[in-house]
Amino acid sequence: MNYTPHTEDDVKAMLSAIQVETVNKLFLPIPENLQLKRRLNLPVPLSEHELINLTQSLGMKNANYNRQDMLKFIGGGSYSHLIPSIVDVLSSRGEFATAYTPYQAEASQGTLQAIFEYQTMVCELTGMDVSNASHYDGAVALVEAIAVAISQTDKNLVLLSAALNPDYKRVIRTYLQNINIEIVELPYDEGSGQTTFSGETSRYAKDASCIVVQSPNYFGVIEDMDAVAEFSHRNGMLAISSSNPTTLAILKSPGEAGFDIATGDGQPFGIEPFLGGPTIGFIATKKELIRSVPGRIVGETVDADGKRAFVLTLQTREQHIRREKASSNICTNQSLLALRTAIYLSALGKEGFREVAEQCLLKTHYLKQRLIGKGINVKFTAPFFNELVVEFSNTSAEEIVSELLRNENILAGIALGKDYPSLANSLLITITEKVTKNEIDRLVDVLASAS
């Protein structure tokens, strides 16, 4: 049966209320030449059962990412990790899954406590003093951090590492393109893969509000964070990092390295890489910047009876109070995914979390050894974590990716030529703790044959 939202009498009553004779007259502001005068060319309606069958048949034409026999070595910012079952069980409870932080937030003590625990964990991981309640994703968190730096220094120049995730760079340019902010990219060293901040580009440093570096960067290379922070502060800039948070189990935190703001994407913490989202961005700062931190912050206090309680604190920073003077127009967060992050980290514990990071590191080093043994060139020389770039001599990486997906049912990684034309023959390969030794061996064998 057809779905008819309004009867003819309903339509007449509404038109009468706004003193319009016909529905067509509502569209008079649209130029005549843009109005469609015929019926839409649509197929006949389908029943629910027929529609399900149609969509399933269309879906069968796609390469199925979730097939158990498909090997996946793709990352570039979204990673497939093992997720303890307890994460799904607890986060799907109705009290959490349907919750929204209300405008009388203190009525939802459970939600606020979960967010407070998340903030505490982010501060511990990043070595920072203050974390907000989360952002939409890592790219947005990074943009918001840049906005903090611009407001703190009153400088309209931003230094970005060229080895920053290209998707992040696109988001940053989208945010900044119409507000008179200049962006200068710092090149990466073609040998090590690390960002260079000396030579010609260093002349911009005195006029820049911040330097933005990702570590590990898009090539999987670990940056010299101590040197970046020292260069930044020597030139009066704020130092902003973007991190794969799994690395923080074994590497020096941004806070320890001297960074002012730490950001990243929390997707590796209990969130599936489903079509690229949803995910969660984290941002943490030193205490001196707390008045400029964007988004919501949950604080701990005591109620009228002296019992522990949680509140939204320092709300005078936010746009619903400061309006156009606020540091950000974001006044919400990813509370359900913040909960998943907190459950994931709690379930693993410190030792389990460290083991995940160590497995990623060791398995990726095993991959490097096998690649070198087969005569395949590993592109960069600097230390890496769970991603590395391989370079083929006479074959484009896109051809390799297509061939392995079509013939071997392997997602071999990300071809870098689209975003880095000089790396058209280079492939970014990602390893997590889910990948087995046999799977790595198979990948290396087929890469050797294909190249």
Coordinates of C-alpha atoms in Angstrom, one line a residue:
M1 CA 0.0 0.0 0.0
N2 CA 1.1 3.6 -0.6
Y3 CA 2.2 5.7 2.3
T4 CA 0.1 8.9 2.3
P5 CA 1.3 11.3 5.0
H6 CA -1.5 13.9 4.4
T7 CA -5.1 13.7 3.2
E8 CA -6.4 16.1 0.6
D9 CA -8.3 17.9 3.5
D10 CA -5.0 18.2 5.4
V11 CA -3.3 19.8 2.4
K12 CA -6.2 22.2 1.9
A13 CA -6.2 23.2 5.5
M14 CA -2.5 24.0 5.5
L15 CA -2.7 25.9 2.2
S16 CA -5.6 27.9 3.6
A17 CA -3.6 28.8 6.7
I18 CA -0.7 30.3 4.7
Q19 CA -3.1 31.8 2.1
V20 CA -1.8 29.9 -0.9
E21 CA -4.1 28.4 -3.5
T22 CA -2.2 25.4 -4.7
V23 CA 0.9 23.4 -3.8
N24 CA 2.6 24.4 -7.1
K25 CA 2.5 28.1 -6.1
L26 CA 4.9 27.2 -3.2
F27 CA 7.6 26.6 -5.9
L28 CA 7.2 30.0 -7.7
P29 CA 10.5 31.3 -6.3
I30 CA 12.3 28.6 -8.3
P31 CA 13.1 29.8 -11.9
E32 CA 10.8 28.4 -14.5
N33 CA 13.6 26.7 -16.5
L34 CA 14.7 24.8 -13.4
Q35 CA 11.3 23.3 -12.6
L36 CA 10.6 19.7 -13.6
K37 CA 7.3 19.6 -15.5
R38 CA 7.1 15.8 -15.8
R39 CA 6.8 12.9 -13.4
L40 CA 10.0 11.4 -12.1
N41 CA 11.2 8.4 -14.0
L42 CA 11.1 5.9 -11.2
P43 CA 10.6 2.1 -11.3
V44 CA 7.4 0.6 -9.9
P45 CA 7.1 0.4 -6.1
L46 CA 8.5 -2.7 -4.3
S47 CA 7.2 -4.5 -1.3
E48 CA 9.5 -4.6 1.7
H49 CA 10.5 -8.2 0.9
E50 CA 11.3 -7.3 -2.7
L51 CA 13.3 -4.3 -1.7
I52 CA 15.4 -6.4 0.7
N53 CA 16.1 -8.9 -2.0
L54 CA 17.1 -6.1 -4.4
T55 CA 19.5 -4.5 -2.0
Q56 CA 21.1 -7.8 -1.1
S57 CA 21.6 -8.7 -4.7
L58 CA 23.3 -5.3 -5.3
G59 CA 25.4 -5.8 -2.3
M60 CA 26.7 -9.2 -3.5
K61 CA 28.4 -7.4 -6.3
N62 CA 30.7 -5.6 -3.9
A63 CA 34.0 -7.0 -2.6
N64 CA 33.0 -8.1 0.9
Y65 CA 35.3 -6.5 3.5
N66 CA 33.9 -8.7 6.3
R67 CA 34.5 -12.0 4.5
Q68 CA 36.6 -14.3 6.8
D69 CA 38.9 -15.3 4.0
M70 CA 39.8 -11.8 3.0
L71 CA 43.2 -10.6 4.3
K72 CA 43.2 -6.9 5.2
F73 CA 46.3 -4.7 5.5
I74 CA 44.6 -1.4 5.1
G75 CA 44.8 1.4 7.7
G76 CA 45.8 5.0 7.1
G77 CA 43.9 6.3 10.1
S78 CA 41.2 3.6 10.6
Y79 CA 42.4 0.3 12.1
S80 CA 40.9 -3.2 12.7
H81 CA 41.8 -4.3 16.2
L82 CA 40.5 -7.0 18.4
I83 CA 37.6 -5.7 20.5
P84 CA 36.7 -7.5 23.8
S85 CA 33.0 -8.6 23.8
I86 CA 32.4 -6.7 27.0
V87 CA 32.7 -3.4 25.0
D88 CA 29.6 -4.2 22.9
V89 CA 27.7 -5.8 25.8
L90 CA 28.0 -2.8 28.1
S91 CA 27.8 0.0 25.6
S92 CA 24.7 -1.4 24.0
R93 CA 22.7 -1.2 27.3
G94 CA 19.7 1.1 26.8
E95 CA 20.9 3.5 29.5
F96 CA 23.9 4.3 27.4
A97 CA 23.0 3.6 23.8
T98 CA 20.0 6.0 23.8
A99 CA 21.4 8.6 26.1
Y100 CA 22.1 12.2 25.3
T101 CA 23.9 14.6 27.7
P102 CA 20.9 16.9 28.6
Y103 CA 21.0 20.6 29.2
Q104 CA 20.5 19.7 32.9
A105 CA 23.4 17.4 32.6
E106 CA 23.8 16.7 36.3
A107 CA 20.6 14.7 36.1
S108 CA 22.6 12.0 34.2
Q109 CA 25.3 11.1 36.7
G110 CA 26.0 7.8 35.1
T111 CA 26.7 9.4 31.7
L112 CA 28.8 12.1 33.3
Q113 CA 30.9 9.6 35.3
A114 CA 31.6 7.6 32.1
I115 CA 32.8 10.7 30.3
F116 CA 34.9 11.8 33.3
E117 CA 36.6 8.3 33.3
Y118 CA 37.3 8.8 29.6
Q119 CA 38.8 12.2 30.2
T120 CA 41.0 10.8 32.9
M121 CA 42.3 8.0 30.7
V122 CA 43.0 10.5 27.8
C123 CA 45.0 12.7 30.2
E124 CA 47.0 9.7 31.4
L125 CA 47.8 8.5 27.9
T126 CA 48.8 11.9 26.5
G127 CA 50.6 13.2 29.6
M128 CA 48.4 16.3 29.6
D129 CA 46.4 18.0 32.4
V130 CA 43.0 18.6 30.8
S131 CA 40.9 16.6 28.3
N132 CA 37.5 17.6 27.0
A133 CA 34.5 15.2 26.6
S134 CA 35.6 14.3 23.0
H135 CA 35.2 15.5 19.5
Y136 CA 33.6 14.1 16.3
D137 CA 36.9 12.6 15.0
G138 CA 40.6 13.1 14.9
A139 CA 40.5 15.6 12.1
V140 CA 38.0 17.9 13.8
A141 CA 40.0 17.6 17.1
L142 CA 43.1 18.7 15.3
V143 CA 41.3 21.7 13.7
E144 CA 40.0 22.8 17.0
A145 CA 43.5 22.6 18.5
I146 CA 44.8 24.8 15.7
A147 CA 42.0 27.3 16.5
V148 CA 43.2 27.4 20.1
A149 CA 46.7 28.1 19.0
I150 CA 45.6 30.9 16.7
S151 CA 43.5 32.5 19.5
Q152 CA 46.4 32.2 21.9
T153 CA 49.1 33.7 19.7
D154 CA 47.1 36.0 17.5
K155 CA 49.1 34.8 14.5
N156 CA 47.4 33.7 11.2
L157 CA 50.0 31.3 9.9
V158 CA 49.9 27.5 10.5
L159 CA 52.8 25.1 9.8
L160 CA 51.6 21.6 8.8
S161 CA 53.7 18.6 8.3
A162 CA 53.4 17.3 4.7
A163 CA 53.3 13.8 6.2
L164 CA 50.1 14.5 8.0
N165 CA 47.1 12.3 7.0
P166 CA 45.8 13.8 3.7
D167 CA 42.2 13.6 4.9
Y168 CA 43.1 15.6 8.0
K169 CA 44.8 18.2 5.7
R170 CA 41.6 18.5 3.6
V171 CA 39.5 19.0 6.7
I172 CA 41.9 21.7 8.0
R173 CA 41.9 23.6 4.7
T174 CA 38.1 23.4 4.6
Y175 CA 37.8 25.0 8.1
L176 CA 40.5 27.6 7.5
Q177 CA 40.0 28.6 3.9
N178 CA 37.7 31.5 4.4
I179 CA 39.1 33.1 7.6
N180 CA 42.4 34.5 6.4
I181 CA 44.6 31.8 7.8
E182 CA 47.7 30.9 5.8
I183 CA 48.9 27.3 5.7
V184 CA 52.5 26.3 5.0
E185 CA 53.5 22.7 4.6
L186 CA 56.8 21.4 6.0
P187 CA 58.3 18.8 3.7
Y188 CA 59.2 15.3 4.8
D189 CA 62.7 13.9 4.3
E190 CA 62.7 11.5 1.4
G191 CA 65.1 9.2 3.1
S192 CA 63.8 9.0 6.7
G193 CA 60.2 10.0 6.1
Q194 CA 60.3 12.4 9.0
T195 CA 59.2 16.0 8.9
T196 CA 61.9 18.5 8.3
F197 CA 61.7 22.0 9.8
S198 CA 64.9 23.6 8.9
G199 CA 66.1 25.4 5.7
E200 CA 63.7 27.5 3.7
T201 CA 60.5 26.7 5.6
S202 CA 62.0 27.7 8.9
R203 CA 61.8 31.3 7.9
Y204 CA 58.0 31.1 8.5
A205 CA 58.4 30.0 12.1
K206 CA 58.5 33.4 13.8
D207 CA 55.2 34.3 12.2
A208 CA 53.4 31.0 12.9
S209 CA 50.9 30.2 15.6
C210 CA 51.7 26.5 15.7
I211 CA 53.4 23.6 14.2
V212 CA 51.3 20.5 13.6
V213 CA 52.9 17.1 13.5
Q214 CA 51.5 13.6 13.3
S215 CA 53.4 10.7 15.0
P216 CA 53.4 8.1 13.7
N217 CA 52.8 10.1 10.5
Y218 CA 50.8 9.0 7.5
F219 CA 53.8 6.9 6.3
G220 CA 53.9 5.1 9.7
V221 CA 57.1 6.9 10.6
I222 CA 57.7 8.0 14.2
E223 CA 58.6 11.7 14.3
D224 CA 61.3 13.2 16.5
M225 CA 58.8 14.7 18.9
D226 CA 61.4 16.3 21.3
A227 CA 63.0 18.1 18.4
V228 CA 59.6 19.4 17.1
A229 CA 58.6 20.7 20.5
E230 CA 61.9 22.4 21.0
F231 CA 61.8 24.1 17.6
S232 CA 58.2 25.2 18.2
H233 CA 58.9 26.8 21.5
R234 CA 62.1 28.4 20.4
N235 CA 60.2 30.2 17.8
G236 CA 57.2 31.2 19.9
M237 CA 54.7 28.6 18.5
L238 CA 52.5 26.1 20.2
A239 CA 53.3 22.5 19.4
I240 CA 50.3 20.3 18.4
S241 CA 50.4 16.6 18.0
S242 CA 48.1 14.1 16.3
S243 CA 48.7 10.5 17.5
N244 CA 47.6 7.0 16.9
P245 CA 46.6 6.4 20.5
T246 CA 47.8 2.8 20.5
T247 CA 51.4 4.0 20.3
L248 CA 51.0 5.8 23.6
A249 CA 51.3 2.4 25.4
I250 CA 55.0 2.2 24.5
L251 CA 56.1 5.6 23.2
K252 CA 56.8 8.9 25.0
S253 CA 53.6 10.8 25.4
P254 CA 53.1 14.2 23.7
G255 CA 53.1 15.8 27.2
E256 CA 56.4 14.3 28.1
A257 CA 57.9 15.5 24.8
G258 CA 56.8 19.1 25.6
F259 CA 53.8 19.5 23.3
D260 CA 51.1 22.0 24.3
I261 CA 48.1 20.2 22.8
A262 CA 47.7 16.5 22.0
T263 CA 45.0 15.3 19.6
G264 CA 44.2 12.1 17.8
D265 CA 41.5 9.7 16.7
G266 CA 40.2 7.2 19.3
Q267 CA 38.9 4.7 16.7
P268 CA 41.5 2.0 17.7
F269 CA 39.9 1.9 21.1
G270 CA 37.0 -0.5 20.7
I271 CA 35.4 1.0 17.6
E272 CA 35.1 -0.9 14.4
P273 CA 36.3 0.7 11.1
F274 CA 32.8 0.6 9.7
L275 CA 32.8 2.6 6.4
G276 CA 35.2 5.1 8.0
G277 CA 33.0 6.0 11.0
P278 CA 31.6 6.8 13.4
T279 CA 34.7 7.6 15.4
I280 CA 35.9 9.9 18.2
G281 CA 38.4 12.6 18.4
F282 CA 40.4 13.4 21.6
I283 CA 42.0 16.6 22.5
A284 CA 44.1 17.3 25.7
T285 CA 46.1 20.3 26.8
K286 CA 48.3 21.7 29.5
K287 CA 46.4 23.4 32.4
E288 CA 47.4 26.9 31.2
L289 CA 45.1 26.4 28.1
I290 CA 42.1 25.2 30.0
R291 CA 40.0 28.3 29.3
S292 CA 40.5 27.9 25.6
V293 CA 39.7 24.1 25.4
P294 CA 36.8 23.6 23.0
G295 CA 33.8 21.4 23.8
R296 CA 32.4 20.1 27.0
I297 CA 34.4 19.2 30.1
V298 CA 33.1 17.0 32.9
G299 CA 34.4 17.9 36.4
E300 CA 34.2 16.2 39.8
T301 CA 32.7 17.9 42.8
V302 CA 30.5 17.1 45.8
D303 CA 26.7 17.6 46.2
A304 CA 24.8 19.2 49.0
D305 CA 25.2 16.1 51.1
G306 CA 28.9 15.9 50.6
K307 CA 28.8 13.0 48.2
R308 CA 30.9 12.7 45.0
A309 CA 29.1 14.1 42.0
F310 CA 29.9 15.1 38.4
V311 CA 29.1 18.3 36.6
L312 CA 29.7 20.1 33.3
T313 CA 32.4 22.6 34.3
L314 CA 33.8 25.8 32.9
Q315 CA 30.8 26.3 30.6
T316 CA 31.5 30.0 30.2
R317 CA 34.0 28.9 27.4
E318 CA 31.2 27.4 25.3
Q319 CA 29.1 29.0 22.6
H320 CA 25.8 28.6 24.3
I321 CA 27.0 31.2 26.8
R322 CA 29.8 33.2 25.0
R323 CA 28.1 33.1 21.6
E324 CA 30.4 34.5 18.9
K325 CA 33.3 35.0 21.5
A326 CA 33.5 31.3 22.2
S327 CA 36.7 29.5 21.1
S328 CA 34.5 26.9 19.3
N329 CA 31.0 26.4 18.1
I330 CA 31.0 22.7 19.1
C331 CA 29.0 22.1 22.2
T332 CA 28.4 18.3 22.0
N333 CA 30.5 15.2 22.0
Q334 CA 30.7 11.5 21.1
S335 CA 29.7 10.3 24.5
L336 CA 28.7 6.7 23.4
L337 CA 32.1 6.2 21.7
A338 CA 33.8 7.8 24.7
L339 CA 32.1 5.1 26.8
R340 CA 33.4 2.4 24.4
T341 CA 36.9 3.9 24.7
A342 CA 36.8 3.8 28.5
I343 CA 35.4 0.2 28.6
Y344 CA 38.0 -1.0 26.0
L345 CA 40.9 0.4 28.0
S346 CA 39.5 -0.8 31.3
A347 CA 39.0 -4.3 29.9
L348 CA 42.6 -4.5 28.6
G349 CA 44.3 -2.9 31.6
K350 CA 47.7 -1.4 31.4
E351 CA 49.5 -4.7 30.6
G352 CA 46.9 -5.8 28.0
F353 CA 47.1 -2.4 26.3
R354 CA 50.8 -2.6 26.2
E355 CA 50.7 -6.1 24.7
V356 CA 48.4 -4.8 21.9
A357 CA 51.0 -2.1 21.0
E358 CA 53.9 -4.5 21.2
Q359 CA 52.3 -7.1 19.0
C360 CA 51.6 -4.4 16.4
L361 CA 55.2 -3.3 16.5
L362 CA 56.8 -6.7 16.5
K363 CA 54.6 -8.1 13.7
T364 CA 55.3 -5.0 11.5
H365 CA 59.0 -5.5 12.0
Y366 CA 58.6 -9.1 11.0
L367 CA 56.9 -7.9 7.9
K368 CA 59.8 -5.6 7.1
Q369 CA 62.3 -8.5 7.5
R370 CA 60.3 -10.7 5.1
L371 CA 59.9 -7.9 2.5
I372 CA 63.7 -7.2 2.5
G373 CA 64.3 -11.0 2.2
K374 CA 62.2 -11.0 -1.0
G375 CA 64.0 -8.0 -2.4
I376 CA 61.1 -5.6 -1.9
N377 CA 62.2 -2.1 -1.0
V378 CA 61.0 -0.6 2.3
K379 CA 60.8 3.1 1.5
F380 CA 61.8 5.0 4.7
T381 CA 64.6 4.5 7.2
A382 CA 63.2 6.1 10.4
P383 CA 61.6 4.0 13.2
F384 CA 58.0 2.9 12.6
F385 CA 55.1 1.4 14.6
N386 CA 52.4 -0.6 12.8
E387 CA 52.6 0.9 9.3
L388 CA 55.3 1.0 6.6
V389 CA 55.7 2.0 3.0
V390 CA 57.0 -0.3 0.4
E391 CA 58.2 0.8 -3.0
F392 CA 58.0 -1.1 -6.3
S393 CA 60.4 -0.5 -9.1
N394 CA 58.3 -0.6 -12.2
T395 CA 54.7 -1.1 -11.1
S396 CA 52.3 1.4 -9.8
A397 CA 50.9 0.7 -6.3
E398 CA 47.3 1.1 -7.6
E399 CA 47.9 -1.8 -10.1
I400 CA 49.2 -4.0 -7.2
V401 CA 46.2 -3.2 -5.0
S402 CA 43.7 -3.9 -7.8
E403 CA 45.4 -7.2 -8.8
L404 CA 45.7 -8.5 -5.3
L405 CA 42.1 -7.7 -4.5
R406 CA 40.8 -9.2 -7.7
N407 CA 42.9 -12.3 -7.8
E408 CA 44.0 -13.0 -4.3
N409 CA 41.2 -11.6 -2.1
I410 CA 43.7 -9.4 -0.3
L411 CA 43.3 -5.7 0.6
A412 CA 47.0 -5.0 0.4
G413 CA 47.0 -1.4 1.7
I414 CA 46.7 2.1 0.4
A415 CA 48.3 3.3 -2.8
L416 CA 49.9 6.6 -2.0
G417 CA 50.1 8.1 -5.5
K418 CA 46.8 9.9 -5.3
D419 CA 47.9 12.2 -2.5
Y420 CA 51.7 12.0 -3.1
P421 CA 52.4 11.9 -6.8
S422 CA 56.1 11.2 -6.2
L423 CA 55.1 8.0 -4.4
A424 CA 53.0 6.5 -7.2
N425 CA 54.8 3.2 -6.9
S426 CA 54.5 3.1 -3.1
L427 CA 52.1 1.2 -0.9
L428 CA 51.2 1.8 2.7
I429 CA 50.7 -1.5 4.6
T430 CA 49.2 -1.7 8.0
I431 CA 49.6 -4.5 10.6
T432 CA 47.6 -4.9 13.8
E433 CA 47.5 -7.6 16.5
K434 CA 44.8 -9.4 14.6
V435 CA 47.1 -10.2 11.7
T436 CA 48.8 -13.6 12.0
K437 CA 52.3 -14.7 10.9
N438 CA 50.8 -16.9 8.1
E439 CA 48.9 -13.9 6.8
I440 CA 52.0 -11.8 6.7
D441 CA 53.9 -14.5 4.9
R442 CA 51.1 -14.9 2.3
L443 CA 51.1 -11.1 1.7
V444 CA 54.8 -11.0 1.1
D445 CA 54.7 -13.9 -1.3
V446 CA 52.0 -12.5 -3.5
L447 CA 53.6 -9.0 -3.4
A448 CA 56.9 -10.6 -4.6
S449 CA 55.1 -12.3 -7.4
A450 CA 53.0 -9.3 -8.4
S451 CA 56.0 -6.9 -8.5

